[in-house]
Amino acid sequence: MTLQLTPEQQNILDGNEGPARKLAMEILIKVGEGFGAQRLIPIQSVHLVLHAYKSAFDAGVEAAERIADMGGKFTVPTTIDPYGMDAEDWEGAKTPKEYAVMQKRLEAAVNRLGVIPVWTCTPYYGFNMPIFGENVAWSESSAVAFANTVLGARTNRQAAIVDICCGILGLAPEVGLHLAEERRGQVLIDLRMDRALQAWEYPALGFRLGQLLGNRIGVVVGMLGTPDTEELKALCAAAAASGSVALLHIVGITPEARTLEEAFGGNHPEETITFTKKDLLETREKMNTHKGKNVDIVALGCPHYTINEIISVQKLLNGRKISDNVALWIYANSAAIALAEKMGIRKDLESLGVTIRAQTCMIISPIAEWGFKVMMTDSGKCVHYGPMECGTEMVFGSVEECVESAVCGYVWTKEV
Ligand code: F3S
């Protein structure tokens, strides 16, 4: 199928607006035609995943530099995923020098393209916040799931480099989740709980949903209470990691799923999955790949912790010091860290032995140099990627269990 271009788009393809825009157009046409798009549509913002040398490698760095050398410039607000190493203290974080050199080259290249250097996977907290029905081109899986599910914006899960092309042109192929008919629910998730979910149950639910749904669109009914945005971010991140969920309709929460009928949009559920407290407990058990009591690092902030979550850690610690046997690292973006500093929380946490890792995360920064064998986290996404990216066995628990474990120096679990 041939994609139909507007005269303005044809002009770009003809090279009349420079080589970078021509190249971006050629790539978007190839991608769009590959997915059966008939046209390219305007998008309001982009969020990039060409952000860390750990995943970009030399080829990604060189590609970004080449596009910048060609004069590429973003024409819509374009934010970016976490930095590939601690942005404040990469040497203190034991980042290999040669890695740091490449990370800085990548940073220089995306800066030349005009990125808004938020270096976070939660751009929707104040940096890049689409509204209901808005078309955007984001590529961070957890942010894509949040944008579609919670905000009701429309985005596919873009790939690295393709996202740069979208940012340069302010366009994306009109396929998949940009189309109303492709956003209709496919699988009914019947949540049978007699109470609102507890905080740890959101990532556990997301983790299991990702495994069960793959890339299908689930419609969740029976979610009692009003989850906060942090709980929804944890749910979306886990579902996007263990599966490739890009949109969940949570009836009563997702803007286009006010009712079950609206969520399915005329589709009949191809499957119904019932979820009980027992299923959540079994999922939690399976998320723990480490069955012993020892733990080396408690890693919080996947996706990046908000200021509310940092405050909750301070409250849970309540002046108690972290055990000498365990590290407790919190990953957050610059805005949350600045607020924690202003509020005196950072100083307090650091005096108790907590380390704030700036604008990066455990998964996309080098961590092997620390020799950690067991990592504990409250994140379903971190549980999924930890073994592969950090080389650790994983323990999953609530933030309370994570903090208590860091204080005790061994895995502490609460009766659930
Ligand atoms: Fe964000 Fe890193 Fe987790 S990018 S979602 S903190 S893996």
XYZ file of C-alpha atoms and ligand atoms in Angstrom:
423
model
C 0.000 0.000 0.000
C 1.286 3.441 -0.839
C 1.055 6.134 1.728
C -0.573 9.346 0.482
C 1.467 12.467 1.129
C 0.187 16.038 1.328
C 1.951 18.566 -0.948
C 3.886 19.841 2.101
C 5.021 16.325 2.971
C 5.992 15.649 -0.667
C 8.044 18.836 -0.567
C 9.956 17.504 2.411
C 10.500 14.160 0.654
C 11.844 16.010 -2.389
C 14.578 17.413 -0.166
C 13.473 21.030 -0.312
C 13.605 21.393 3.464
C 17.042 19.912 3.961
C 18.605 16.465 4.242
C 17.556 15.698 7.828
C 13.877 16.282 7.154
C 14.149 14.323 3.894
C 15.740 11.368 5.703
C 13.142 11.532 8.484
C 10.381 11.523 5.875
C 11.882 8.541 4.056
C 12.076 6.579 7.311
C 8.530 7.443 8.400
C 7.156 6.478 4.985
C 8.958 3.112 5.137
C 7.705 2.442 8.662
C 4.201 3.697 7.882
C 3.897 1.581 4.730
C 5.228 -1.428 6.601
C 2.335 -1.103 9.045
C -0.262 -0.290 6.387
C -0.698 3.430 7.153
C -2.466 5.517 4.544
C -1.203 8.858 5.772
C 0.988 10.682 8.241
C -0.819 12.707 10.895
C 0.310 15.667 13.016
C 1.411 14.848 16.532
C 1.716 17.246 19.465
C 4.758 15.814 21.228
C 7.410 13.102 21.203
C 9.147 11.180 23.965
C 12.436 9.539 22.959
C 14.045 6.257 23.981
C 17.415 6.891 22.396
C 18.611 7.992 25.809
C 21.151 5.620 27.335
C 24.374 4.262 25.922
C 23.524 0.954 27.610
C 20.714 0.416 25.096
C 21.751 2.758 22.257
C 25.243 1.268 21.792
C 27.701 2.863 19.361
C 25.255 2.624 16.454
C 22.577 4.623 18.294
C 25.025 7.332 19.331
C 26.422 7.609 15.813
C 22.938 7.709 14.252
C 21.885 10.578 16.555
C 25.115 12.432 15.753
C 24.600 11.957 12.022
C 21.059 13.299 12.107
C 22.262 16.285 14.174
C 25.131 16.854 11.697
C 22.561 16.933 8.895
C 20.837 19.843 10.640
C 17.953 17.898 12.190
C 15.812 19.896 14.648
C 12.759 18.869 16.604
C 9.667 20.815 15.586
C 7.358 19.602 18.382
C 8.107 19.382 22.127
C 10.377 16.345 22.476
C 11.301 14.938 25.869
C 13.615 12.033 26.622
C 13.900 8.947 28.829
C 16.334 8.698 31.789
C 20.001 9.468 31.432
C 22.246 6.433 30.995
C 24.142 7.091 34.244
C 23.784 9.109 37.433
C 23.574 12.657 36.088
C 25.016 14.192 39.264
C 27.706 11.716 40.204
C 28.485 9.168 37.514
C 31.953 8.539 38.929
C 30.551 7.893 42.417
C 28.134 5.464 40.781
C 31.156 3.509 39.454
C 30.287 4.196 35.817
C 33.079 3.012 33.520
C 34.871 6.003 31.961
C 34.481 4.769 28.380
C 30.734 4.359 28.970
C 30.484 7.914 30.327
C 32.236 9.291 27.252
C 29.674 7.678 24.954
C 26.747 8.769 27.148
C 27.965 12.353 26.936
C 28.272 12.089 23.155
C 24.672 10.884 22.993
C 23.586 13.748 25.249
C 25.390 16.298 23.052
C 23.729 14.895 19.930
C 20.165 14.985 21.273
C 20.802 18.446 22.704
C 21.775 19.621 19.215
C 18.484 18.192 17.936
C 16.675 20.366 20.492
C 15.500 17.823 23.035
C 13.899 19.050 26.259
C 16.403 17.364 28.590
C 14.031 16.047 31.246
C 15.768 12.641 31.329
C 12.812 10.864 32.843
C 10.392 8.064 32.020
C 7.569 10.027 33.643
C 7.365 13.064 31.344
C 3.643 13.289 32.081
C 4.385 14.706 35.541
C 4.634 18.276 34.368
C 7.006 18.185 31.419
C 4.998 16.704 28.567
C 1.339 16.199 29.401
C -1.006 15.300 26.552
C -4.764 15.622 26.885
C -7.575 13.222 26.028
C -7.677 12.382 22.320
C -4.352 14.074 21.509
C -2.027 12.268 19.080
C 1.566 11.970 20.282
C 4.530 9.741 19.382
C 6.104 8.323 22.512
C 8.405 5.375 22.827
C 9.026 4.636 26.518
C 6.767 1.621 27.102
C 5.585 2.596 30.589
C 4.856 6.166 29.501
C 3.023 4.954 26.393
C 0.789 2.732 28.518
C 0.167 5.623 30.939
C -0.570 8.118 28.149
C -3.103 5.814 26.474
C -4.645 4.330 29.620
C -4.730 7.182 32.106
C -4.631 10.322 29.972
C -6.553 8.984 26.964
C -3.918 10.325 24.581
C -3.158 8.307 21.443
C 0.242 6.836 20.802
C 1.801 3.668 19.521
C 4.967 2.376 21.069
C 7.470 4.041 18.766
C 10.961 2.698 18.233
C 14.244 4.538 18.767
C 15.270 6.619 15.687
C 11.680 6.463 14.396
C 10.798 8.646 17.396
C 13.529 11.107 16.372
C 12.002 11.261 12.881
C 8.569 11.934 14.405
C 10.068 14.763 16.461
C 11.783 16.322 13.449
C 8.651 16.228 11.301
C 5.920 16.562 13.940
C 4.243 13.626 12.195
C 3.562 9.937 12.794
C 2.054 7.162 10.661
C -1.675 6.897 11.297
C -1.887 3.280 12.411
C -2.692 1.231 15.499
C -3.645 3.183 18.582
C -4.056 6.440 16.652
C -7.246 4.923 15.208
C -10.443 4.691 17.298
C -11.313 1.256 15.892
C -7.912 -0.114 16.948
C -8.442 1.026 20.538
C -11.451 -1.151 21.289
C -11.172 -3.642 24.125
C -10.490 -7.295 23.339
C -10.231 -9.145 26.662
C -12.385 -8.700 29.759
C -10.477 -8.608 33.043
C -12.941 -9.220 35.832
C -11.321 -8.062 39.051
C -13.092 -9.738 41.950
C -11.920 -7.852 45.002
C -14.084 -6.695 47.883
C -11.818 -3.722 48.556
C -9.534 -1.267 46.795
C -6.155 -2.691 45.763
C -3.221 -2.122 48.098
C -0.229 -0.291 46.632
C 1.809 -3.461 45.898
C -1.155 -5.053 44.155
C -1.094 -2.529 41.294
C 2.323 -3.591 39.944
C 1.488 -7.248 40.661
C -1.755 -6.945 38.711
C 0.066 -5.182 35.869
C 2.784 -7.832 35.826
C 0.263 -10.664 35.455
C -1.880 -8.752 32.980
C 1.137 -8.195 30.757
C 1.825 -11.933 30.729
C -1.796 -12.786 29.949
C -2.557 -10.046 27.441
C 0.633 -9.737 25.397
C -0.287 -6.860 23.106
C -4.058 -7.289 23.363
C -6.221 -4.559 24.869
C -7.664 -5.532 28.237
C -10.769 -4.023 29.790
C -10.555 -4.022 33.588
C -13.790 -3.968 35.584
C -14.177 -4.068 39.339
C -11.353 -1.742 40.362
C -12.724 -0.281 43.577
C -11.687 3.027 45.096
C -9.687 5.707 43.345
C -6.100 4.774 42.567
C -3.611 7.632 42.565
C -1.391 8.391 39.598
C 1.595 6.682 41.233
C -0.374 3.446 41.536
C -1.522 3.692 37.939
C 2.024 4.368 36.739
C 3.186 1.228 38.569
C 0.383 -0.811 37.008
C 1.012 0.487 33.485
C 4.796 0.053 33.715
C 4.540 -3.562 34.841
C 1.966 -4.484 32.182
C 4.057 -2.846 29.467
C 7.171 -4.731 30.606
C 5.987 -8.288 31.202
C 3.818 -8.075 28.079
C 3.641 -5.369 25.492
C 0.525 -3.708 26.790
C 0.174 -0.195 25.371
C -3.437 0.434 26.383
C -5.676 -0.894 29.129
C -9.231 0.284 29.505
C -9.869 0.623 33.217
C -13.587 1.192 33.348
C -14.340 4.390 35.209
C -10.737 5.651 34.959
C -9.648 5.540 31.315
C -11.278 8.591 29.690
C -12.711 6.623 26.767
C -13.935 3.761 28.994
C -16.631 5.350 31.094
C -18.658 2.158 30.729
C -17.941 -1.444 29.765
C -19.814 -0.954 26.498
C -17.779 2.111 25.627
C -14.527 0.244 26.379
C -15.379 -2.597 24.004
C -16.872 -0.270 21.370
C -19.016 -3.056 19.911
C -16.359 -5.787 20.183
C -17.249 -9.020 21.949
C -14.624 -10.051 24.514
C -12.518 -12.821 22.986
C -11.662 -14.028 26.471
C -12.646 -13.305 30.078
C -10.019 -13.503 32.811
C -11.068 -13.491 36.440
C -8.706 -12.036 39.005
C -8.934 -12.605 42.748
C -6.774 -11.805 45.742
C -5.400 -15.357 45.487
C -4.208 -14.702 41.907
C -2.421 -11.574 43.075
C -0.703 -13.471 45.886
C 0.394 -16.204 43.466
C 1.721 -13.584 41.062
C 3.661 -11.953 43.856
C 5.205 -15.306 44.734
C 6.282 -15.839 41.127
C 7.769 -12.355 40.895
C 10.264 -13.338 43.588
C 13.067 -15.170 41.841
C 15.098 -15.069 45.055
C 13.711 -17.211 47.840
C 16.343 -16.513 50.505
C 16.388 -13.733 53.096
C 19.561 -11.964 52.018
C 19.384 -8.750 49.989
C 22.132 -6.437 48.690
C 20.268 -3.485 47.242
C 16.792 -2.049 47.545
C 16.095 -0.105 44.354
C 13.077 2.217 44.232
C 11.946 4.495 41.430
C 10.953 2.408 38.417
C 9.255 4.345 36.896
C 10.917 7.387 38.415
C 9.688 8.159 41.919
C 7.579 11.267 42.379
C 8.045 13.650 45.296
C 5.054 11.952 46.982
C 6.815 8.611 46.824
C 10.073 10.084 48.137
C 8.127 11.586 51.038
C 6.600 8.169 51.767
C 10.079 6.632 52.056
C 11.090 9.344 54.508
C 7.980 8.676 56.569
C 8.553 4.918 56.565
C 12.164 5.348 57.634
C 11.129 7.733 60.385
C 14.698 8.582 61.277
C 16.034 4.997 61.207
C 19.335 4.250 59.489
C 19.788 1.841 56.599
C 21.620 -1.369 57.478
C 25.330 -1.470 56.613
C 24.664 -4.671 54.602
C 22.199 -3.102 52.208
C 22.104 -0.170 49.803
C 18.875 1.798 49.369
C 18.850 3.764 46.152
C 16.011 5.983 44.943
C 15.820 6.961 41.283
C 14.012 10.187 40.418
C 13.953 13.011 37.919
C 15.383 16.471 38.454
C 12.064 18.062 39.463
C 11.352 15.519 42.210
C 14.943 15.760 43.439
C 14.826 19.575 43.483
C 11.658 19.462 45.566
C 13.189 16.884 47.919
C 16.141 19.244 48.371
C 13.953 22.278 49.003
C 11.949 20.344 51.564
C 15.075 19.124 53.366
C 14.097 15.536 52.612
C 17.128 14.681 50.535
C 19.487 15.726 53.300
C 17.527 13.725 55.836
C 17.398 10.617 53.646
C 21.099 10.831 52.829
C 21.983 11.176 56.511
C 20.177 7.861 57.049
C 22.186 6.133 54.325
C 19.842 6.508 51.338
C 21.391 7.334 47.961
C 19.463 9.461 45.474
C 20.427 8.523 41.935
C 19.705 11.436 39.639
C 17.778 11.165 36.372
C 18.795 7.582 35.664
C 17.620 4.127 36.725
C 18.825 0.710 37.808
C 17.932 -0.864 34.471
C 19.506 1.564 32.008
C 22.687 2.510 33.876
C 25.703 0.279 34.513
C 25.344 -1.426 37.883
C 27.386 -4.636 37.470
C 30.456 -2.906 38.960
C 28.750 -2.973 42.373
C 28.524 -6.764 42.430
C 24.976 -6.848 43.778
C 23.513 -10.344 43.720
C 20.000 -9.742 45.097
C 17.853 -6.704 44.377
C 14.587 -5.866 46.111
C 12.092 -3.492 44.545
C 8.471 -2.388 44.607
C 8.381 -2.270 40.796
C 6.932 -4.925 38.494
C 8.931 -3.521 35.598
C 12.170 -3.714 37.557
C 11.383 -7.313 38.540
C 10.994 -8.154 34.859
C 14.184 -6.519 33.574
C 16.397 -6.818 36.651
C 17.746 -10.343 36.046
C 18.729 -9.495 32.461
C 19.948 -5.918 32.902
C 21.355 -5.972 36.439
C 22.315 -9.646 36.673
C 20.503 -9.942 40.014
C 17.942 -12.214 41.538
C 14.806 -10.289 42.423
C 12.605 -9.805 45.445
C 9.323 -7.971 45.019
C 7.518 -6.248 47.879
C 5.566 -3.170 48.887
C 7.464 0.037 49.516
C 6.988 -0.596 53.233
C 8.575 -4.044 52.922
C 11.401 -2.599 50.820
C 12.180 0.102 53.377
C 11.936 -2.289 56.336
C 14.252 -4.720 54.561
C 16.780 -1.951 54.004
C 16.677 -1.130 57.707
C 16.807 -4.763 58.920
C 19.441 -5.875 56.416
C 17.406 -8.882 55.292
C 14.186 -9.468 53.366
C 11.317 -8.431 55.603
C 7.799 -9.324 54.566
C 4.469 -8.389 55.984
C 1.522 -10.729 56.371
C -0.700 -10.021 53.321
Fe 11.876 4.209 33.931
Fe 14.082 2.834 33.965
Fe 11.909 1.800 34.947
S 13.364 4.051 32.319
S 10.258 2.708 33.787
S 12.965 3.609 35.728
S 13.357 0.767 33.636
